[in-house]
Coordinates of C-alpha atoms and ligand atoms in Angstrom, one line a residue:
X11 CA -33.2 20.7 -4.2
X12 CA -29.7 20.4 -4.3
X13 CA -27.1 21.4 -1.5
X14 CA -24.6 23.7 -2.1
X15 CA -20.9 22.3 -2.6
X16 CA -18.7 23.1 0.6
X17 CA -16.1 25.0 0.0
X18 CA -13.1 23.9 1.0
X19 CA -13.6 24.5 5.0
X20 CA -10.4 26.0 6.0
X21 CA -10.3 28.9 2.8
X22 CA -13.8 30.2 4.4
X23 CA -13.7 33.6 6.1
X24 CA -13.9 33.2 10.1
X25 CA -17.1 35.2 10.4
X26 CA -20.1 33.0 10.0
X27 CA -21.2 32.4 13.3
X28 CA -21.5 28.7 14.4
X29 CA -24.8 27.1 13.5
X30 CA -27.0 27.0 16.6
X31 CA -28.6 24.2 15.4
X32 CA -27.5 20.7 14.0
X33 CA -28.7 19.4 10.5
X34 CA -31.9 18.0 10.2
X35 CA -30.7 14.1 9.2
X36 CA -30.7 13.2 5.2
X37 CA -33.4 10.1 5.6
X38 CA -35.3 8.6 7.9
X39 CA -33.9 5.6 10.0
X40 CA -30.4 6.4 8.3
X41 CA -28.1 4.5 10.5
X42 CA -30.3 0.9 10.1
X43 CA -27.9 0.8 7.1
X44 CA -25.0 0.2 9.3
X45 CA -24.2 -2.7 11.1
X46 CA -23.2 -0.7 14.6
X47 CA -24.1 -1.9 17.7
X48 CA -27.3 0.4 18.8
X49 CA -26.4 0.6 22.3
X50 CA -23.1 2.8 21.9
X51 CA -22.9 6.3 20.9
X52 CA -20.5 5.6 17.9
X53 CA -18.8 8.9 17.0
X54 CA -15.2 7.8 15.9
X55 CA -15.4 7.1 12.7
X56 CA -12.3 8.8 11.8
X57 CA -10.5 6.1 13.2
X58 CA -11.4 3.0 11.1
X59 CA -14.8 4.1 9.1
X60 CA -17.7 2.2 9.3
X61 CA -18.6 0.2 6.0
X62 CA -22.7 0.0 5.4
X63 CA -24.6 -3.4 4.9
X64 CA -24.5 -2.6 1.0
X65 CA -21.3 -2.5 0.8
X66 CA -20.5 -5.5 2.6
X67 CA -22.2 -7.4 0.9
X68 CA -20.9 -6.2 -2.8
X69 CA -17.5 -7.0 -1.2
X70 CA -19.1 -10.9 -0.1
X71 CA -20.4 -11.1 -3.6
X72 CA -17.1 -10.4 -4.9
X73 CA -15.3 -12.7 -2.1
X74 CA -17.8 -15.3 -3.3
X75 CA -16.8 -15.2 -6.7
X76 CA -12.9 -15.1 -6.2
X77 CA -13.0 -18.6 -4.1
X78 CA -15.4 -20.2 -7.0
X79 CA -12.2 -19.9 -9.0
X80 CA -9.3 -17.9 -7.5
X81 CA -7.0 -17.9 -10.4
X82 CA -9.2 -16.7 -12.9
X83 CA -9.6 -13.7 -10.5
X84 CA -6.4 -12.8 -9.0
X85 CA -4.5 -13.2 -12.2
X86 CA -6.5 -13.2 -15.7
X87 CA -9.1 -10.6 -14.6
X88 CA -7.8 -8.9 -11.8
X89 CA -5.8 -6.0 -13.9
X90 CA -9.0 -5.4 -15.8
X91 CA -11.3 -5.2 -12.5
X92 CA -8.8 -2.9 -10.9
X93 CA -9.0 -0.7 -13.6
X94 CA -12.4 -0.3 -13.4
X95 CA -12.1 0.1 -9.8
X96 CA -9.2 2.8 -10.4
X97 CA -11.1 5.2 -13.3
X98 CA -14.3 5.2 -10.8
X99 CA -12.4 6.3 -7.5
X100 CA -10.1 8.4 -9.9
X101 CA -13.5 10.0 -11.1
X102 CA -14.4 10.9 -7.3
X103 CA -11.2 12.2 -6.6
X104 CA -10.0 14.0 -9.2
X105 CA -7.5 11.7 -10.4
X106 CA -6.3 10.1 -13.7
X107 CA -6.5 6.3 -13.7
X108 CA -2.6 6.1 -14.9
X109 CA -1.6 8.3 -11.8
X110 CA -3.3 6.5 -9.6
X111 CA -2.0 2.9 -7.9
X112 CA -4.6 1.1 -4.7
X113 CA -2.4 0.6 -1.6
X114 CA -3.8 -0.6 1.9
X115 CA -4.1 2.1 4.1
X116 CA -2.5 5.7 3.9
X117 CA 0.3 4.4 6.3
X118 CA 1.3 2.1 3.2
X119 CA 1.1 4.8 0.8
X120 CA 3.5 7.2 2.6
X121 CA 5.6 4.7 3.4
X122 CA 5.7 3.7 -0.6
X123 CA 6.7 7.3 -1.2
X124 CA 9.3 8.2 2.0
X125 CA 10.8 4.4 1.5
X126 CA 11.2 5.3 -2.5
X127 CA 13.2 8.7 -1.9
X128 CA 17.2 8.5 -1.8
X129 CA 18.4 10.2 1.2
X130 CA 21.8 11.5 1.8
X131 CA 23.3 11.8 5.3
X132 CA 22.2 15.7 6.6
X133 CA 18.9 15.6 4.6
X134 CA 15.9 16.6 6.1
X135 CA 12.4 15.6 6.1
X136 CA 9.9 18.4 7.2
X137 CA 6.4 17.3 8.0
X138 CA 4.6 19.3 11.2
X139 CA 4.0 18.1 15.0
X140 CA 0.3 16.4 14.6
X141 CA 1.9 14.7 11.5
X142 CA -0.2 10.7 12.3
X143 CA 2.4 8.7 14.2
X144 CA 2.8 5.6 12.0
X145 CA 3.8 8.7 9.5
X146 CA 6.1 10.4 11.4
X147 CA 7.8 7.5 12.2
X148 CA 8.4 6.0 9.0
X149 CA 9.8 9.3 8.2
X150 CA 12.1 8.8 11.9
X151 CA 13.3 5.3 10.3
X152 CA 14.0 5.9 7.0
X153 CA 16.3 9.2 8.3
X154 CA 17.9 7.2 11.0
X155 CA 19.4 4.7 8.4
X156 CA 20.6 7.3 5.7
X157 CA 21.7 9.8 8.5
X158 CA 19.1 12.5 8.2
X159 CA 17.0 14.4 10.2
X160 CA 13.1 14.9 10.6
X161 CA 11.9 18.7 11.6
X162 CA 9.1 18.6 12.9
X163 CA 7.2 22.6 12.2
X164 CA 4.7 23.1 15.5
X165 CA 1.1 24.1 14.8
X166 CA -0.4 26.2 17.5
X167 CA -3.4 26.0 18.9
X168 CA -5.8 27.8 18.9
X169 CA -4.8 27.5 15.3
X170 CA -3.1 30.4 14.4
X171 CA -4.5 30.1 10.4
X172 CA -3.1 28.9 7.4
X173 CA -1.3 32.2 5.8
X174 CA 1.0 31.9 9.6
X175 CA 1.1 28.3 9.0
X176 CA 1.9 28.2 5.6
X177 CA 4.7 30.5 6.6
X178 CA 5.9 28.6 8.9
X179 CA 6.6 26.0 6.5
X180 CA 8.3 27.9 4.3
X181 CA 10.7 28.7 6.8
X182 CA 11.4 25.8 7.8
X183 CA 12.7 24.8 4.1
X184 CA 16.2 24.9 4.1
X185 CA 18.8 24.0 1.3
X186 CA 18.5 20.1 2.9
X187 CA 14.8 19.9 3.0
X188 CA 14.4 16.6 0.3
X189 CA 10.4 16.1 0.9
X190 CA 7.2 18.0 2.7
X191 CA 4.9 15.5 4.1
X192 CA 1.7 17.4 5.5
X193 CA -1.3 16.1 6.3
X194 CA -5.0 17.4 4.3
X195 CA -6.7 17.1 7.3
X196 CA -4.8 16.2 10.8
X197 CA -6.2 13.1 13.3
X198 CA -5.3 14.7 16.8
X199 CA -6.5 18.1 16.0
X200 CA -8.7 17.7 12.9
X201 CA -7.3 20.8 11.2
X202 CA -8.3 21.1 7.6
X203 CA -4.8 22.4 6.5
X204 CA -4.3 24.3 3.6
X205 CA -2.5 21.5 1.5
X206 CA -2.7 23.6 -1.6
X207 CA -1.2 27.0 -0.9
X208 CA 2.1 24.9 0.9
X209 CA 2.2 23.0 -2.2
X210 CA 2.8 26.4 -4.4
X211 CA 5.2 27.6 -1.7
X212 CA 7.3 24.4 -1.5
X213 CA 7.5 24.1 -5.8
X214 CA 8.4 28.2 -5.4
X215 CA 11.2 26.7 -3.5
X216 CA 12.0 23.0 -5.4
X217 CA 10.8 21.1 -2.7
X218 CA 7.9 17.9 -3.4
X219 CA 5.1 17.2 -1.3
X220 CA 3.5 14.1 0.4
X221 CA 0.3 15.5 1.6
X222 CA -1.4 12.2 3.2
X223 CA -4.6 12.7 2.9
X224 CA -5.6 9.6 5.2
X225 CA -9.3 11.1 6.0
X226 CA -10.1 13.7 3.2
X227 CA -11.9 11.3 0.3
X228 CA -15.4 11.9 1.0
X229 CA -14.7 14.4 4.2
X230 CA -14.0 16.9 1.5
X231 CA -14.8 18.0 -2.0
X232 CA -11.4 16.9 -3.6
X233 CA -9.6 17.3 -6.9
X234 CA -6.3 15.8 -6.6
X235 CA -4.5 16.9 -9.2
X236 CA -5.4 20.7 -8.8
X237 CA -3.4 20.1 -5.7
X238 CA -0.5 20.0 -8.0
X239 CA 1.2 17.8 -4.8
X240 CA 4.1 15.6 -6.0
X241 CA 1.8 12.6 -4.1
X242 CA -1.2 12.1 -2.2
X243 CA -1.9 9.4 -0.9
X244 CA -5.8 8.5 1.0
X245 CA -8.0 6.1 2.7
X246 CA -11.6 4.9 1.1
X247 CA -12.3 3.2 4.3
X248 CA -12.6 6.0 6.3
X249 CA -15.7 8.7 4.8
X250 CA -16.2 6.7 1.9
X251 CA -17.3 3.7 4.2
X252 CA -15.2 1.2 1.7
X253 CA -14.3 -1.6 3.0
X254 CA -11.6 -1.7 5.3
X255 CA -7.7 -2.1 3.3
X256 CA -9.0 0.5 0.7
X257 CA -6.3 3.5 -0.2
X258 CA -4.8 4.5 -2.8
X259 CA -2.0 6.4 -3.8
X260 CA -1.9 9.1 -6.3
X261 CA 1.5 10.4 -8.0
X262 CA 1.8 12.9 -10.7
X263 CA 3.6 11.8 -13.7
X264 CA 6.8 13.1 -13.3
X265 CA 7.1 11.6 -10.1
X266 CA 6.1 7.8 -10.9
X267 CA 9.6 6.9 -12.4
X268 CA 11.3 6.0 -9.1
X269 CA 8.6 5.2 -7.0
X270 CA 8.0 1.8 -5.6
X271 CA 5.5 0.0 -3.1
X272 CA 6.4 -0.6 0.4
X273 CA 6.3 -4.3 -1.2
X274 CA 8.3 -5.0 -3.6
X275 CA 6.7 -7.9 -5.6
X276 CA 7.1 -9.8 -9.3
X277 CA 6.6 -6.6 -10.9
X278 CA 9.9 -4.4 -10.1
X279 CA 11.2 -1.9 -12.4
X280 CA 8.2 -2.8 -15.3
X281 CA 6.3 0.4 -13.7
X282 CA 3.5 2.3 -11.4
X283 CA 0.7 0.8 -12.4
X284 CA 2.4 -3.0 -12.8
X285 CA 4.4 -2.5 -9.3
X286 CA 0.5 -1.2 -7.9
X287 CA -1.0 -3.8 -9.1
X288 CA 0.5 -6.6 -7.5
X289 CA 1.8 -6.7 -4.2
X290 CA 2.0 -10.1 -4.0
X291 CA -1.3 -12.1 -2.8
X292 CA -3.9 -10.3 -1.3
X293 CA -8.0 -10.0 -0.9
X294 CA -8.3 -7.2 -3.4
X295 CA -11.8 -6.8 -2.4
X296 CA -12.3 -4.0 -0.3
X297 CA -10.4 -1.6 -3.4
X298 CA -13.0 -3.7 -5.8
X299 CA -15.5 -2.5 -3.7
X300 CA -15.0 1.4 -3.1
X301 CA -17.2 1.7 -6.4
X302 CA -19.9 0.7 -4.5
X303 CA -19.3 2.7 -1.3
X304 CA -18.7 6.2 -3.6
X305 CA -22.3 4.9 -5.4
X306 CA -23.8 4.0 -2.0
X307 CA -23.1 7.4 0.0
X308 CA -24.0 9.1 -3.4
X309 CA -27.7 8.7 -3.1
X310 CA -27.8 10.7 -0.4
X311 CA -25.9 13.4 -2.5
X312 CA -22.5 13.8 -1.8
X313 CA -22.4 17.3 -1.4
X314 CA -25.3 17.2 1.2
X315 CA -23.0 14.2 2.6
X316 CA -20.3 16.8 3.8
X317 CA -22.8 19.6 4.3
X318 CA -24.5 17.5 7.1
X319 CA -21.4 16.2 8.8
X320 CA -19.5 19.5 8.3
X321 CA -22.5 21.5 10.2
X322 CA -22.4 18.6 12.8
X323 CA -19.0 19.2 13.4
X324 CA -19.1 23.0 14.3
X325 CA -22.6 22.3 15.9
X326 CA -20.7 19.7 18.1
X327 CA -17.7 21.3 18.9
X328 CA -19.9 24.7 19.9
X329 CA -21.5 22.6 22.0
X330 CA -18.8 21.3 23.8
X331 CA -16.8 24.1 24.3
X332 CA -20.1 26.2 25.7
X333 CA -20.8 23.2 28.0
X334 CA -17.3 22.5 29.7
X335 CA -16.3 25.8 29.4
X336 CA -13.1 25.4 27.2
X337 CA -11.8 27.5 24.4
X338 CA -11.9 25.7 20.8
X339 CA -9.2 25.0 18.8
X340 CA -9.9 26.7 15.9
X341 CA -12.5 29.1 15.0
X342 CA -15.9 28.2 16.3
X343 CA -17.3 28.6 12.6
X344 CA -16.2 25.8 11.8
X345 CA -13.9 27.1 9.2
X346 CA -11.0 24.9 10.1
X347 CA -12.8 22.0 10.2
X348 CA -14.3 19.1 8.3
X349 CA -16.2 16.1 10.2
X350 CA -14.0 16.4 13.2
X351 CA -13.3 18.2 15.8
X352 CA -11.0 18.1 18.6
X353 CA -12.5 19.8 21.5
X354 CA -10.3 19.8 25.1
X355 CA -11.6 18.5 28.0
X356 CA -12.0 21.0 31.3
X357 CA -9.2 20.8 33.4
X358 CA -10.7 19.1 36.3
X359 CA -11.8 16.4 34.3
X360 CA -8.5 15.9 32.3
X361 CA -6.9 15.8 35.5
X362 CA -8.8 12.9 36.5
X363 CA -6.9 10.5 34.1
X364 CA -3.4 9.1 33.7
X365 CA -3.3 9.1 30.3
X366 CA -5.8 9.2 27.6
X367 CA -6.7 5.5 27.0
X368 CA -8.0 5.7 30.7
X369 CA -10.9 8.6 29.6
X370 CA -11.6 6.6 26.5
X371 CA -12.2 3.7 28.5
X372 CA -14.4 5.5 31.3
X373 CA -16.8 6.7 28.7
X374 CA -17.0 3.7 27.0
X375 CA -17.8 1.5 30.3
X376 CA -19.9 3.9 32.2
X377 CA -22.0 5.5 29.1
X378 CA -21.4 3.6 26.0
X379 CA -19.8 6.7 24.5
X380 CA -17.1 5.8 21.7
X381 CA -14.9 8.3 20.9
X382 CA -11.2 8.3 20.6
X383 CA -8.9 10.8 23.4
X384 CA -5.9 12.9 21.9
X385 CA -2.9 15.0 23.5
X386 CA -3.1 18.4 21.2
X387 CA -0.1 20.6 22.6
X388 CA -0.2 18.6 25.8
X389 CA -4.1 19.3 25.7
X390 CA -6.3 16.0 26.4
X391 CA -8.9 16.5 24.1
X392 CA -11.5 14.2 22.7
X393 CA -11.8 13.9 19.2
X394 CA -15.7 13.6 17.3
X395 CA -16.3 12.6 14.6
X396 CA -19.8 13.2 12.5
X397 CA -21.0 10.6 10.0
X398 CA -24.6 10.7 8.2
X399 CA -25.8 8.3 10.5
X400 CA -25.0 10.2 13.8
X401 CA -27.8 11.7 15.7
X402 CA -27.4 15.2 17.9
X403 CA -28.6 13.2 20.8
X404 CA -25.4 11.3 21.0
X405 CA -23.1 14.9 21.3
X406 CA -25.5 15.8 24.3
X407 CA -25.1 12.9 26.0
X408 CA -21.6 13.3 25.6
X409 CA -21.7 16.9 26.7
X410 CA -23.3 16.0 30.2
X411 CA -21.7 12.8 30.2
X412 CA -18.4 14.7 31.0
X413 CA -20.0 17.4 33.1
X414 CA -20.8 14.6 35.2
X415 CA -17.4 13.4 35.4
X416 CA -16.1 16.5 36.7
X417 CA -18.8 16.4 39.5
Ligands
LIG8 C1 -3.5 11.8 9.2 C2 -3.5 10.3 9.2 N1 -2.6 9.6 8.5 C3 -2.6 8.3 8.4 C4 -3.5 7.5 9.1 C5 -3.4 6.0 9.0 O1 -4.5 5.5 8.4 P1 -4.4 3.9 8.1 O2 -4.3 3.2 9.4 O3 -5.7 3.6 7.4 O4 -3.2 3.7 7.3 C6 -4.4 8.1 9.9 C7 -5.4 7.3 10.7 O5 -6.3 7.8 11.3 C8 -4.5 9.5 10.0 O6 -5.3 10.2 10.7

């Protein structure tokens, strides 16, 4: 029987209780797809995805055949195979294959769109406080050489919700603001924002929007160019479990004429999808590959994909916050929330550390618990993440494992 689509998370009312139970998992024996080391309780996968054996070895296969004769790949065939490549992820996404370019990472793509934009001295560059570091500062560098500034819009937490957010946006726009660069879904807190209701506030007020979108492919039903954002940009290797160096970066029509990679290679000025194309040489095999990955989550339904890791998430984060005591940041529903969830340590156990690296390291030594520490709001906070092959076992043994710490 087939799973209802999510809804986008964060537009969902805040009264559904949080599911008292975790999903039942979507086959047996799951995770023997994954190479993962059995002994550790894996649950960052926000950070760098995990890719499945499948996949891996479609992107060998194509490795394989690359070396066997490199030039026949890398130049005489390679604009047809990344087409290909392009219309299926552009299919996934919501995306038309002459809108859409493949880039490394997401930290590539913004940096192809803040790097492209022509910045007078006094200009301003709004993105919000959890912006991803390696985002916010590009966005510091490129308005330290033109004279500019960067405003940086606070979110609260608990999070305040996205008509107060989106408002807070909006007033933040001044007469300077040049570009809005706002994150889908945010890596300290793992917010679902509402990237589509600041979009229509910011063209209400003439201003284009970056949304980077580093972890919402496969985390969330997406149609990009319902979005309406000026560009998005977005990782495959994260919950499509591509190989890693898959992105992409999408930019509506009007908005391609001036925009360049990061790398400026033999293609300049002859247009998006040349300048995309080649970025001088590089294994192209993990974007050859996210056909594959989209293919290979697919038979376990995509929609039952985010169902599973979506109830994970509020199951997890329930649990957590019941068990250490500690107020979410966002609704316990889950309404804010994809696959993550960013749930604060108690204070006698946050207290314990230095810095955040230390906890991370603690858990990992003394329980084989991987899972990645942020500061939210000067909060330390771990951050999970569910993936199809994560078992509810592993969030209990987190939950005690931390009660024990503050022993
Ligand atoms: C919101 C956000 N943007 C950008 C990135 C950078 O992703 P990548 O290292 O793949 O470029 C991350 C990584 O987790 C992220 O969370």
């Amino acid at each position: 029987m087939p799973s209802p689509t999510l809804a986008h998370p964060a537009a969902s009312s805040h009264t559904t209780p949080a599911p008292l139970s975790p999903p039942t998992p979507l086959a047996p024996d799951i995770r023997s797809h994954w190479t993962l080391d059995p002994s550790v309780a894996f649950l960052n996968h926000g950070s760098f995805g995990a890719c499945p054996r499948e996949v891996l070895a479609e992107q060998q296969r194509l490795r394989d055949e690359l070396e066997r004769e490199p030039l026949l790949f890398l130049d005489r065939t390679r604009d047809g195979r990344l087409d290909q490549a392009l219309t299926a992820v552009g299919a996934f996404i919501g995306a038309t294959r002459g809108n859409l370019g493949f880039v490394t990472n997401a930290t590539e793509g913004c940096a192809a769109v803040i790097r492209s934009i022509d910045l007078k001295p006094g200009d301003e560059l709004l993105t919000t406080a959890h912006a991803y570091d390696a985002i916010s500062f590009t966005l510091q560098h490129v308005a330290d050489r033109a004279g500019a500034k960067v405003i940086r819009v606070p979110i609260d937490t608990p999070y305040v919700g996205d008509d107060r957010f989106v408002s807070l946006i909006d007033s933040a726009i001044t007469p300077r603001t040049r570009l809005v660069v706002v994150d889908h879904i945010t890596s300290v807190s793992a917010l679902v924002l509402p990237v589509k209701a600041i979009v229509e506030r910011c063209a209400a007020r003439g201003v284009d929007v970056l949304i980077d979108g580093a972890h919402a492919p496969g985390m969330i039903d997406l149609n990009i160019e319902q979005l309406g954002a000026a560009w998005y940009t977005g990782n495959l290797h994260k919950w499509v479990c591509a190989p890693k160096g898959a992105g992409f970066l999408h930019a509506r029509r009007d908005r391609q004429r001036n925009l360049h990679p990061a790398i400026v290679s033999n293609h300049y000025g002859q247009g998006f999808a040349a300048e995309f194309n080649w970025q001088g040489t590089r294994d192209i095999t993990p974007w050859l590959s996210a056909p594959r990955a989209i293919e290979f989550m697919g038979q376990f339904g995509w929609d039952r994909v985010r169902q599973h890791n979506h109830q994970m998430a509020a199951w997890a984060q329930r649990l957590l916050c019941e068990t250490w005591g500690v107020e979410p940041l966002s609704p316990l529903d889950g309404s804010s929330l994809g696959s993550m969830a960013s749930v604060p340590l108690p204070p006698r156990v946050a207290a314990r550390y230095a810095d955040r690296g230390e906890c991370v390291r603690e858990l990992f030594e003394r329980f084989r618990i991987e899972i990645p520490g942020m500061v939210v709001n000067g909060l330390l906070t771990l951050r999970l993440s569910c993936q199809v092959y994560n078992r509810a076992e592993e969030y209990e043994k987190l939950a005690a494992a931390v009660v024990g710490l503050g022993g």
